[in-house]
PDB file of C-alpha atoms in Angstrom:
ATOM      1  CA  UNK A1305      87.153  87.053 104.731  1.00 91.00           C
ATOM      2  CA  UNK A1306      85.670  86.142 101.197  1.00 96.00           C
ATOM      3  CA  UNK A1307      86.906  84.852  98.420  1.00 98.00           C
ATOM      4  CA  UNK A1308      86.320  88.390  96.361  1.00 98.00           C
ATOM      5  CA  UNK A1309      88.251  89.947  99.117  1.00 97.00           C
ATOM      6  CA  UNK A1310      90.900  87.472  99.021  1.00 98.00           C
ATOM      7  CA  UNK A1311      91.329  87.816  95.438  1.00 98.00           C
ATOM      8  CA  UNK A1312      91.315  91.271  95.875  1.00 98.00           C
ATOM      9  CA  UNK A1313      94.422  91.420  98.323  1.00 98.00           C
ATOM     10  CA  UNK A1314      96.075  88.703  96.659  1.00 98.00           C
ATOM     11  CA  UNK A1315      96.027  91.050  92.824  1.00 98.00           C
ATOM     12  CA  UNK A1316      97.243  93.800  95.062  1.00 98.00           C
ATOM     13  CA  UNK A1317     100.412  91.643  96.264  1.00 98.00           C
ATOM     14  CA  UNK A1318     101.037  90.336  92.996  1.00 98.00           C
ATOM     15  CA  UNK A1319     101.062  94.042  91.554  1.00 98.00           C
ATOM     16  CA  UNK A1320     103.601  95.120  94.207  1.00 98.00           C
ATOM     17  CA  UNK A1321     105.456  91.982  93.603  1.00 98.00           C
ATOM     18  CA  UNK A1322     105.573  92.726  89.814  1.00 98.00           C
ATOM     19  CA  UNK A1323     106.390  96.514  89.846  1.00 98.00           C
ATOM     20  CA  UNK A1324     109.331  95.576  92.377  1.00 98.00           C
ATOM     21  CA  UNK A1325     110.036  92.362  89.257  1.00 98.00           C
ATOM     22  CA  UNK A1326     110.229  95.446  87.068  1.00 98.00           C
ATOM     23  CA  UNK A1327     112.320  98.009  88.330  1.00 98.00           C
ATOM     24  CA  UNK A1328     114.751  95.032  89.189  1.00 97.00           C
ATOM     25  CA  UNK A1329     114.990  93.029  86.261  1.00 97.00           C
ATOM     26  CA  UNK A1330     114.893  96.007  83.890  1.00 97.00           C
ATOM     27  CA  UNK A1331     117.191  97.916  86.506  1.00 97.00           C
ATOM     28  CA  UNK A1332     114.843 100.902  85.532  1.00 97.00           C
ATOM     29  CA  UNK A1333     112.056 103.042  86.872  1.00 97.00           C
ATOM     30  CA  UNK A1334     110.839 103.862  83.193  1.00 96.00           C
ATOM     31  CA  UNK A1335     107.193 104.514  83.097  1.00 97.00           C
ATOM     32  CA  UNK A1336     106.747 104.669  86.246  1.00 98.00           C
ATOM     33  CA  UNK A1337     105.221 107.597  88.128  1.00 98.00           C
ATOM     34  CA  UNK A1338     106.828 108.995  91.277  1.00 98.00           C
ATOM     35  CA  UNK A1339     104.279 110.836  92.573  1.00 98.00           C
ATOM     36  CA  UNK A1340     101.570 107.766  92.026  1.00 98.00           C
ATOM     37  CA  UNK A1341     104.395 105.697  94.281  1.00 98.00           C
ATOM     38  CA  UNK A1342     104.059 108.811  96.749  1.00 98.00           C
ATOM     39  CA  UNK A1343     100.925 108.919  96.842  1.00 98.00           C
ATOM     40  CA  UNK A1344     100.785 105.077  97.578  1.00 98.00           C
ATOM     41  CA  UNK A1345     102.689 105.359 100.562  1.00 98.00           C
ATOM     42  CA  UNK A1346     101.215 108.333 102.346  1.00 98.00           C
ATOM     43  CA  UNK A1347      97.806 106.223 101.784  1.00 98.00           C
ATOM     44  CA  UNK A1348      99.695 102.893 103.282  1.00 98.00           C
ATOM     45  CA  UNK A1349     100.781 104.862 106.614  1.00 98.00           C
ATOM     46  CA  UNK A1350      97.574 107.376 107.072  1.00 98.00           C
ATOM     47  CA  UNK A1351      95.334 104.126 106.670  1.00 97.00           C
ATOM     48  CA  UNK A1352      97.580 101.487 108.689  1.00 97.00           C
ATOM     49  CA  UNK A1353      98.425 103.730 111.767  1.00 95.00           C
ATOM     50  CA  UNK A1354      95.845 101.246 113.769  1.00 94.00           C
ATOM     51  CA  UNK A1355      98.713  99.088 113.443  1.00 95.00           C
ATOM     52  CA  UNK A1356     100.114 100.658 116.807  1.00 93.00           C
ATOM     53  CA  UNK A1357      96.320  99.803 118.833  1.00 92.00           C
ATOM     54  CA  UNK A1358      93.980  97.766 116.923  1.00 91.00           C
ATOM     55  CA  UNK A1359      94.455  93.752 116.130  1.00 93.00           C
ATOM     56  CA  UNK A1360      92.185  92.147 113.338  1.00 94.00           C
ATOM     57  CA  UNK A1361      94.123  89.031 112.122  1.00 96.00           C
ATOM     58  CA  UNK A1362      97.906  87.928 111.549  1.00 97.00           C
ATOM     59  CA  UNK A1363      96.954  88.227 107.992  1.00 97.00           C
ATOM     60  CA  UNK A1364      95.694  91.730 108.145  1.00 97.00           C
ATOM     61  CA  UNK A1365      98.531  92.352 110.341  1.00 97.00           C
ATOM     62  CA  UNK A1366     101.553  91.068 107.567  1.00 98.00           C
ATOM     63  CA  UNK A1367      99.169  92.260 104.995  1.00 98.00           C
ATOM     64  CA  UNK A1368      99.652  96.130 106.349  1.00 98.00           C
ATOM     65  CA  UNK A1369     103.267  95.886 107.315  1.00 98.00           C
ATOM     66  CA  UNK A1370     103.453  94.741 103.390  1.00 98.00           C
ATOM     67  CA  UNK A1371     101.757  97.230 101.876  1.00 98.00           C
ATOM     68  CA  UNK A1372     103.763 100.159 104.155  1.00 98.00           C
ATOM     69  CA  UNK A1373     107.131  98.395 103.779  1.00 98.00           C
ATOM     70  CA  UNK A1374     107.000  97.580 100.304  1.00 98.00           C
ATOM     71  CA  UNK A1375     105.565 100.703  99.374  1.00 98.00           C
ATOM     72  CA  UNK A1376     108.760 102.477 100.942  1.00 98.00           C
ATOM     73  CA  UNK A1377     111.216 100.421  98.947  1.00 98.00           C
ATOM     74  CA  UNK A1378     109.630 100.919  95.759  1.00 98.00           C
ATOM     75  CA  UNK A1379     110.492 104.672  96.481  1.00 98.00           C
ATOM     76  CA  UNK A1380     113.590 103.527  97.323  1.00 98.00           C
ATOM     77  CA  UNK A1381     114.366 101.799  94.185  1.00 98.00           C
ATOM     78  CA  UNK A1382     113.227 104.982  92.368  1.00 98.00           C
ATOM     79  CA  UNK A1383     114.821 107.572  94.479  1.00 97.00           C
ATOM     80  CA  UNK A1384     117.782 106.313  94.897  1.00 97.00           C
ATOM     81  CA  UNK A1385     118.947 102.857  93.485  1.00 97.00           C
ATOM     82  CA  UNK A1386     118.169 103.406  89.865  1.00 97.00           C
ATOM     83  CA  UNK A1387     117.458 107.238  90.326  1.00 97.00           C
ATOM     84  CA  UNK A1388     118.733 108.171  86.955  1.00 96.00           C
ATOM     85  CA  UNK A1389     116.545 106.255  84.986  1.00 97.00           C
ATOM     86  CA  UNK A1390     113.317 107.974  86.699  1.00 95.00           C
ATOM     87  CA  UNK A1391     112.609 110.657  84.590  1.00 94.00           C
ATOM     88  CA  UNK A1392     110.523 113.702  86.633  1.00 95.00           C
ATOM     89  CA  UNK A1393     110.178 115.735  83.595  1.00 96.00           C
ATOM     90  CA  UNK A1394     107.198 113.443  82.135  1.00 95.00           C
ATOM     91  CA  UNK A1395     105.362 113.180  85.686  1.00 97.00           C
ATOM     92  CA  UNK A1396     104.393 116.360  85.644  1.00 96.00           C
ATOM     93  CA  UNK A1397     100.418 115.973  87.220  1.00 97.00           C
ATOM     94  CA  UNK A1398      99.756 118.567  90.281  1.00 97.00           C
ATOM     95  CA  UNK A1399      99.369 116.153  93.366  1.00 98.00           C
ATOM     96  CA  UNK A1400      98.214 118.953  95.150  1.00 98.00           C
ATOM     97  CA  UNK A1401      95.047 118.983  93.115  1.00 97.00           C
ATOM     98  CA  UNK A1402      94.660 115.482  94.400  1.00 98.00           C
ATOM     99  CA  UNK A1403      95.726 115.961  98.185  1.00 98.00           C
ATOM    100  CA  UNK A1404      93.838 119.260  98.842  1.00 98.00           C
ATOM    101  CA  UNK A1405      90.216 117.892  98.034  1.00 98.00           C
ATOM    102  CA  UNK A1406      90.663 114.428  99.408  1.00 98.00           C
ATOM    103  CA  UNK A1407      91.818 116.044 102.997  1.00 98.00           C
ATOM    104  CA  UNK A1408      88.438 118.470 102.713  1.00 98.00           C
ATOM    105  CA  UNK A1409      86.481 115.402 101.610  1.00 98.00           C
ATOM    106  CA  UNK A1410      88.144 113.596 104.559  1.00 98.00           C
ATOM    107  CA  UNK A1411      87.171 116.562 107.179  1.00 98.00           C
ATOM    108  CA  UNK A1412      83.500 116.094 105.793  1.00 98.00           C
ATOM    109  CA  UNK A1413      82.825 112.503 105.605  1.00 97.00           C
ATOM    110  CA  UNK A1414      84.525 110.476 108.381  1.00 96.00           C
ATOM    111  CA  UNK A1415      82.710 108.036 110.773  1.00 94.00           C
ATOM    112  CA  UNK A1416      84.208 109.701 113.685  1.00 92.00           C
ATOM    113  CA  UNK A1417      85.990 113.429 114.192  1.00 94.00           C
ATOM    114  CA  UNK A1418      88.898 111.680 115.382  1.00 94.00           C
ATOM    115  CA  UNK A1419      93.130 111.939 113.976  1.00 96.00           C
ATOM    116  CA  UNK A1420      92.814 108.589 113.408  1.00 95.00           C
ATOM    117  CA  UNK A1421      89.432 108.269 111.965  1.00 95.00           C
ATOM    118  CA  UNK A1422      90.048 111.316 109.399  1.00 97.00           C
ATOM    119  CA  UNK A1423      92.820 110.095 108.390  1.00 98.00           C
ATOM    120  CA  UNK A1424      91.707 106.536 107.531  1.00 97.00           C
ATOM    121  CA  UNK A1425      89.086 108.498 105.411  1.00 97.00           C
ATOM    122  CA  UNK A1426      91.556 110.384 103.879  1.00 98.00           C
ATOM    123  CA  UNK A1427      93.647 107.262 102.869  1.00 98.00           C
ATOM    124  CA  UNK A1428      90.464 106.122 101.312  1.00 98.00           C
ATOM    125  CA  UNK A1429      89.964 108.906  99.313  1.00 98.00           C
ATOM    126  CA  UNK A1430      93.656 109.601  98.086  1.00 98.00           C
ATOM    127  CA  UNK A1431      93.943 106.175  96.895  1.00 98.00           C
ATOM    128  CA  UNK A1432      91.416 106.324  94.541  1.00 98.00           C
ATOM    129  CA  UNK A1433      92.864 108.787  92.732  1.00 98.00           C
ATOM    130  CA  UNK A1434      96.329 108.161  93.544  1.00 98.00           C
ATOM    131  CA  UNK A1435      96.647 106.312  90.057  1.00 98.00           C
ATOM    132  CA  UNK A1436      96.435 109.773  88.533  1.00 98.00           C
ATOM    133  CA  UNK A1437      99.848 111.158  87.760  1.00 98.00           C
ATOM    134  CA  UNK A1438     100.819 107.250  86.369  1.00 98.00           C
ATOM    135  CA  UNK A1439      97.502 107.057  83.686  1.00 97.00           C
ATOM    136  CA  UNK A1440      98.348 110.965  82.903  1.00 97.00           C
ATOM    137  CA  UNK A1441     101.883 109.938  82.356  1.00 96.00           C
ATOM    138  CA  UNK A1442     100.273 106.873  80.412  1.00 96.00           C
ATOM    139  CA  UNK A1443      98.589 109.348  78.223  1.00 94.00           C
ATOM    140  CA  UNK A1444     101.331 112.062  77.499  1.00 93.00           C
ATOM    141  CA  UNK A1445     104.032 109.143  76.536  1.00 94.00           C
ATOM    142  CA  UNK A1446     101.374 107.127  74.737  1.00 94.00           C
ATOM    143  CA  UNK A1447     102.761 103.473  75.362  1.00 94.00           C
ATOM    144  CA  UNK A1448     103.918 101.391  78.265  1.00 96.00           C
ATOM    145  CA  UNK A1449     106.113  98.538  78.692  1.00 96.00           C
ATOM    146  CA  UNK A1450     104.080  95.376  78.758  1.00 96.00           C
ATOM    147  CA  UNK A1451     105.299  94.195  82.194  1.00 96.00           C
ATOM    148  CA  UNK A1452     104.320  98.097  83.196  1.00 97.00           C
ATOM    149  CA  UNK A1453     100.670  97.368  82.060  1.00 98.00           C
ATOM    150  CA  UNK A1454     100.220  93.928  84.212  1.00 98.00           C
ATOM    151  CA  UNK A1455     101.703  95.815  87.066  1.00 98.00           C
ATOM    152  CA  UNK A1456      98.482  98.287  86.534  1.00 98.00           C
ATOM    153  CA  UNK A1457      96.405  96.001  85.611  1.00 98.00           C
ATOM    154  CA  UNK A1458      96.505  93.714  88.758  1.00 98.00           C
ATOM    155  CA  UNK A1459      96.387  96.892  90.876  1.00 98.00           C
ATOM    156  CA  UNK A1460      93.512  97.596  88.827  1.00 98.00           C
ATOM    157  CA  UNK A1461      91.718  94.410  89.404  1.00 98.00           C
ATOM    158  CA  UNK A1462      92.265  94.722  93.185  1.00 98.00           C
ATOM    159  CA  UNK A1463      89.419  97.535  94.067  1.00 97.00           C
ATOM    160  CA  UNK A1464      87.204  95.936  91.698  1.00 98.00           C
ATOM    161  CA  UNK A1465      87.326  92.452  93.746  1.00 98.00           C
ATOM    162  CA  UNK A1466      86.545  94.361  96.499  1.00 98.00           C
ATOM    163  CA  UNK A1467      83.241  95.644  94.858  1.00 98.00           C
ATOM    164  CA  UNK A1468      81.433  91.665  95.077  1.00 98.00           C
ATOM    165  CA  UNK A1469      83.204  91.503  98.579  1.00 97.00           C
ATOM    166  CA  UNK A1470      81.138  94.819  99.695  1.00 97.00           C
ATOM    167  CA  UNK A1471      77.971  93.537  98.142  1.00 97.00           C
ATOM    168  CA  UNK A1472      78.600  89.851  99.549  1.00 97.00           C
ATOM    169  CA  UNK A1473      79.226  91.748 102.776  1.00 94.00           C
ATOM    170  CA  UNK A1474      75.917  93.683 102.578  1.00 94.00           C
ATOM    171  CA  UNK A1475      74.015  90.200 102.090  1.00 95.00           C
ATOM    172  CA  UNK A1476      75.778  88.111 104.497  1.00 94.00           C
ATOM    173  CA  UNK A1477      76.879  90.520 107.637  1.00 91.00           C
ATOM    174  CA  UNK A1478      74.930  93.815 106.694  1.00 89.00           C
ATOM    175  CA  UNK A1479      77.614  96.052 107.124  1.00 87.00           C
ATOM    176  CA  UNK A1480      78.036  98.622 104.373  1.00 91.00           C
ATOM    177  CA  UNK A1481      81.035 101.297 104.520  1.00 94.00           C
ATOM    178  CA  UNK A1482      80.092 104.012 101.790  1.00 94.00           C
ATOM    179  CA  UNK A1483      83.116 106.284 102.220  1.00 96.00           C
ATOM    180  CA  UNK A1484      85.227 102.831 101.106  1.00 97.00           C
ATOM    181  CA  UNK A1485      82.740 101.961  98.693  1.00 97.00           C
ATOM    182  CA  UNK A1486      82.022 104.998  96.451  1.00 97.00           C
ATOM    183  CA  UNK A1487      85.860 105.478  96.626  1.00 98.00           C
ATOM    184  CA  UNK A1488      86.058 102.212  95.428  1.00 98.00           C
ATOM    185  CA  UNK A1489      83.687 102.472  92.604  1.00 98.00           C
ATOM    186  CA  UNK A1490      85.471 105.856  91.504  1.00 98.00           C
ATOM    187  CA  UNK A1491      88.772 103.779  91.607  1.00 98.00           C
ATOM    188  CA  UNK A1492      87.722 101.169  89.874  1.00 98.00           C
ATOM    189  CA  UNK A1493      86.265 103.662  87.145  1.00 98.00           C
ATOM    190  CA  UNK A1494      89.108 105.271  86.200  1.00 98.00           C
ATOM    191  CA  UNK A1495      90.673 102.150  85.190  1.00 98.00           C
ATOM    192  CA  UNK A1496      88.218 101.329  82.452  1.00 97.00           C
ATOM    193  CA  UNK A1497      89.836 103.114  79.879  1.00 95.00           C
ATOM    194  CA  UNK A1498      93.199 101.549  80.466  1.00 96.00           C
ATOM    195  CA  UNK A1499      91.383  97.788  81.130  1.00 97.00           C
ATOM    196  CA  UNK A1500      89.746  97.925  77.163  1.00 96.00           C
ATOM    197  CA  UNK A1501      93.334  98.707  75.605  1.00 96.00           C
ATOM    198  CA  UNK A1502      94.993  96.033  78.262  1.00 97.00           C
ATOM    199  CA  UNK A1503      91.889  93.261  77.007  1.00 97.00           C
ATOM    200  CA  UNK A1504      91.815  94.469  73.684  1.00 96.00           C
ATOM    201  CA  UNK A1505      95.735  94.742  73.096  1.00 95.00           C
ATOM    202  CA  UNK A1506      98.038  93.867  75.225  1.00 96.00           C
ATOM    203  CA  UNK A1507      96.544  90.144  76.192  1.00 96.00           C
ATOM    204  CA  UNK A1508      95.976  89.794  72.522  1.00 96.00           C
ATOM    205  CA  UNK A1509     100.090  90.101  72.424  1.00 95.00           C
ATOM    206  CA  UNK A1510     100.099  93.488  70.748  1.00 95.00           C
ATOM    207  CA  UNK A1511     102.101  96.413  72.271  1.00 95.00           C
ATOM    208  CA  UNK A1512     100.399  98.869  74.709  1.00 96.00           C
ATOM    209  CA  UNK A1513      99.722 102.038  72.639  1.00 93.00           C
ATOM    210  CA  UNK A1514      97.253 104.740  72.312  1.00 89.00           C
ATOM    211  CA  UNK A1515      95.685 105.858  69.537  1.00 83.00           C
ATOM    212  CA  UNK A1516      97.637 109.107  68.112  1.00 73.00           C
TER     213      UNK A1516
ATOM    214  CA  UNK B  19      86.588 103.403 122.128  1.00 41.00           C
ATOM    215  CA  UNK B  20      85.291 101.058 119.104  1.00 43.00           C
ATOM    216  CA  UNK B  21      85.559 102.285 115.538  1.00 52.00           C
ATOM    217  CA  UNK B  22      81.615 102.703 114.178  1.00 59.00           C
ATOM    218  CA  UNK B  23      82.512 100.821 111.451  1.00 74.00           C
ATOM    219  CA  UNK B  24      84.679  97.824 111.143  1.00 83.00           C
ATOM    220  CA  UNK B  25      88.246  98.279 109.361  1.00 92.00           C
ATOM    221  CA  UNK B  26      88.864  95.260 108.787  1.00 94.00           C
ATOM    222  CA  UNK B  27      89.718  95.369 105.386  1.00 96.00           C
ATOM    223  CA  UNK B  28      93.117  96.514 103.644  1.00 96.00           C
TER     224      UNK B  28
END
C-alpha cells in the first residue's frame, strides 16, 4: 500500500458515500444513470469473486465486500425505493456496445485462460468505460446537480491516483499490470472533459452546464 | 495455483 493508492480507494469510498448522500437526502435518483450503476456492479462481483479463495488484507477484504454491497444498494435505491424519480427515458446509451467488446478484449488479454482470470480482466475493462451511459446522459441533459458532479468527480479522481501508485509500483517492487493500467489511463481519459467544466465551474461556485 | 500477477489492488 501507497499513499497514491490509498488516496485512490479512499476518493472511491467517498464517491459511493456521496451518491448514496444524494439519492437519500434529495430522496431522488435524478441524474443518475442506471445502466452506469449496472455496470458498476457486474464489475464489483466479476472482479471480487477471489473473495471466496484468495486473502490479501482485512482492508482489501472490507474494501471488496464495500464496493459489491454498496454497489447493490445503490441499485436498490434506484430500482426500487425512489424508483419513480429514475427516469429510463434519458439513459438511453447501448450497454451492449460496452459489454460485447470488453468480454472479446477480456478473451484476448488475460494473464491466465482461466473463469476467474478472464473475468477479472473483464471487470477491468468494463469499468473503464462503465462511466459511459452517466457522461452521455451528462451530455444529452446538459447540466447536473452540483452534489451529482462531486459524486463523479471523486470517482473520477480515484483511477487517476492509481496512475502514481502503478508508476511508484514500477520503481519500488517492479511489478507492472498493463491490462489494469492502460484501462486505467483510458478511464482516467474520459474524465477530462467533465474535470475542466468541474475546475473551471463548478469549484468556482457556478452551476454545472454545458455549453449549448 | 498462484495468479501471474498480483491482485492486490481494488
Amino acid at each position: 500500500m501507497n499513499l497514491f493508492r490509498l488516496f485512490g480507494d479512499m476518493s472511491h469510498l467517498a464517491s459511493i458515500l456521496i451518491l448514496v448522500h444524494k439519492i437519500q437526502t434529495t430522496r431522488s435518483c435524478r441524474g443518475i444513470s442506471f445502466k452506469t450503476q449496472a455496470l458498476y456492479v457486474t464489475v464489483f462481483v466479476s472482479r471480487y469473486l477471489d473473495l471466496f479463495y484468495d486473502w490479501v488484507s482485512l482492508y482489501n477484504f472490507f474494501m471488496k465486500v464495500f464496493f459489491i454491497s454498496s454497489s447493490c444498494y445503490i441499485l436498490y435505491l434506484m430500482k426500487m425505493k425512489f424508483r419513480p424519480t429514475n427516469d429510463p427515458s434519458i439513459d438511453t446509451f447501448r450497454i451492449e456496445y460496452l459489454l460485447g467488446p470488453c468480454a472479446i478484449l477480456a478473451l484476448i488479454f488475460h494473464y491466465k485462460f482461466t473463469v476467474t482470470e478472464v473475468l477479472w480482466s473483464f471487470s477491468i475493462f468494463l469499468e473503464s468505460v462503465a462511466i459511459l451511459p452517466q457522461l452521455f446522459m451528462l451530455q444529452r441533459t446538459g447540466e447536473a446537480e452540483t452534489i451529482t458532479t462531486h459524486y463523479l468527480a471523486a470517482l473520477g479522481a480515484y483511477r487517476a491516483f492509481y496512475i502514481p501508485n502503478w508508476i511508484y509500483r514500477y520503481w519500488t517492487e517492479d511489478i507492472v499490470d498493463p491490462i489494469a493500467v492502460t484501462s486505467g489511463i483510458v478511464q482516467t481519459a474520459l474524465y477530462l472533459d467533465f474535470f475542466y467544466v468541474y475546475f473551471t465551474k463548478v469549484l468556482q461556485g457556478q452551476k454545472f452546464e454545458l455549453p449549448a | 495455483e498462484g495468479n501471474p500477477v498480483k491482485h492486490d489492488e481494488l
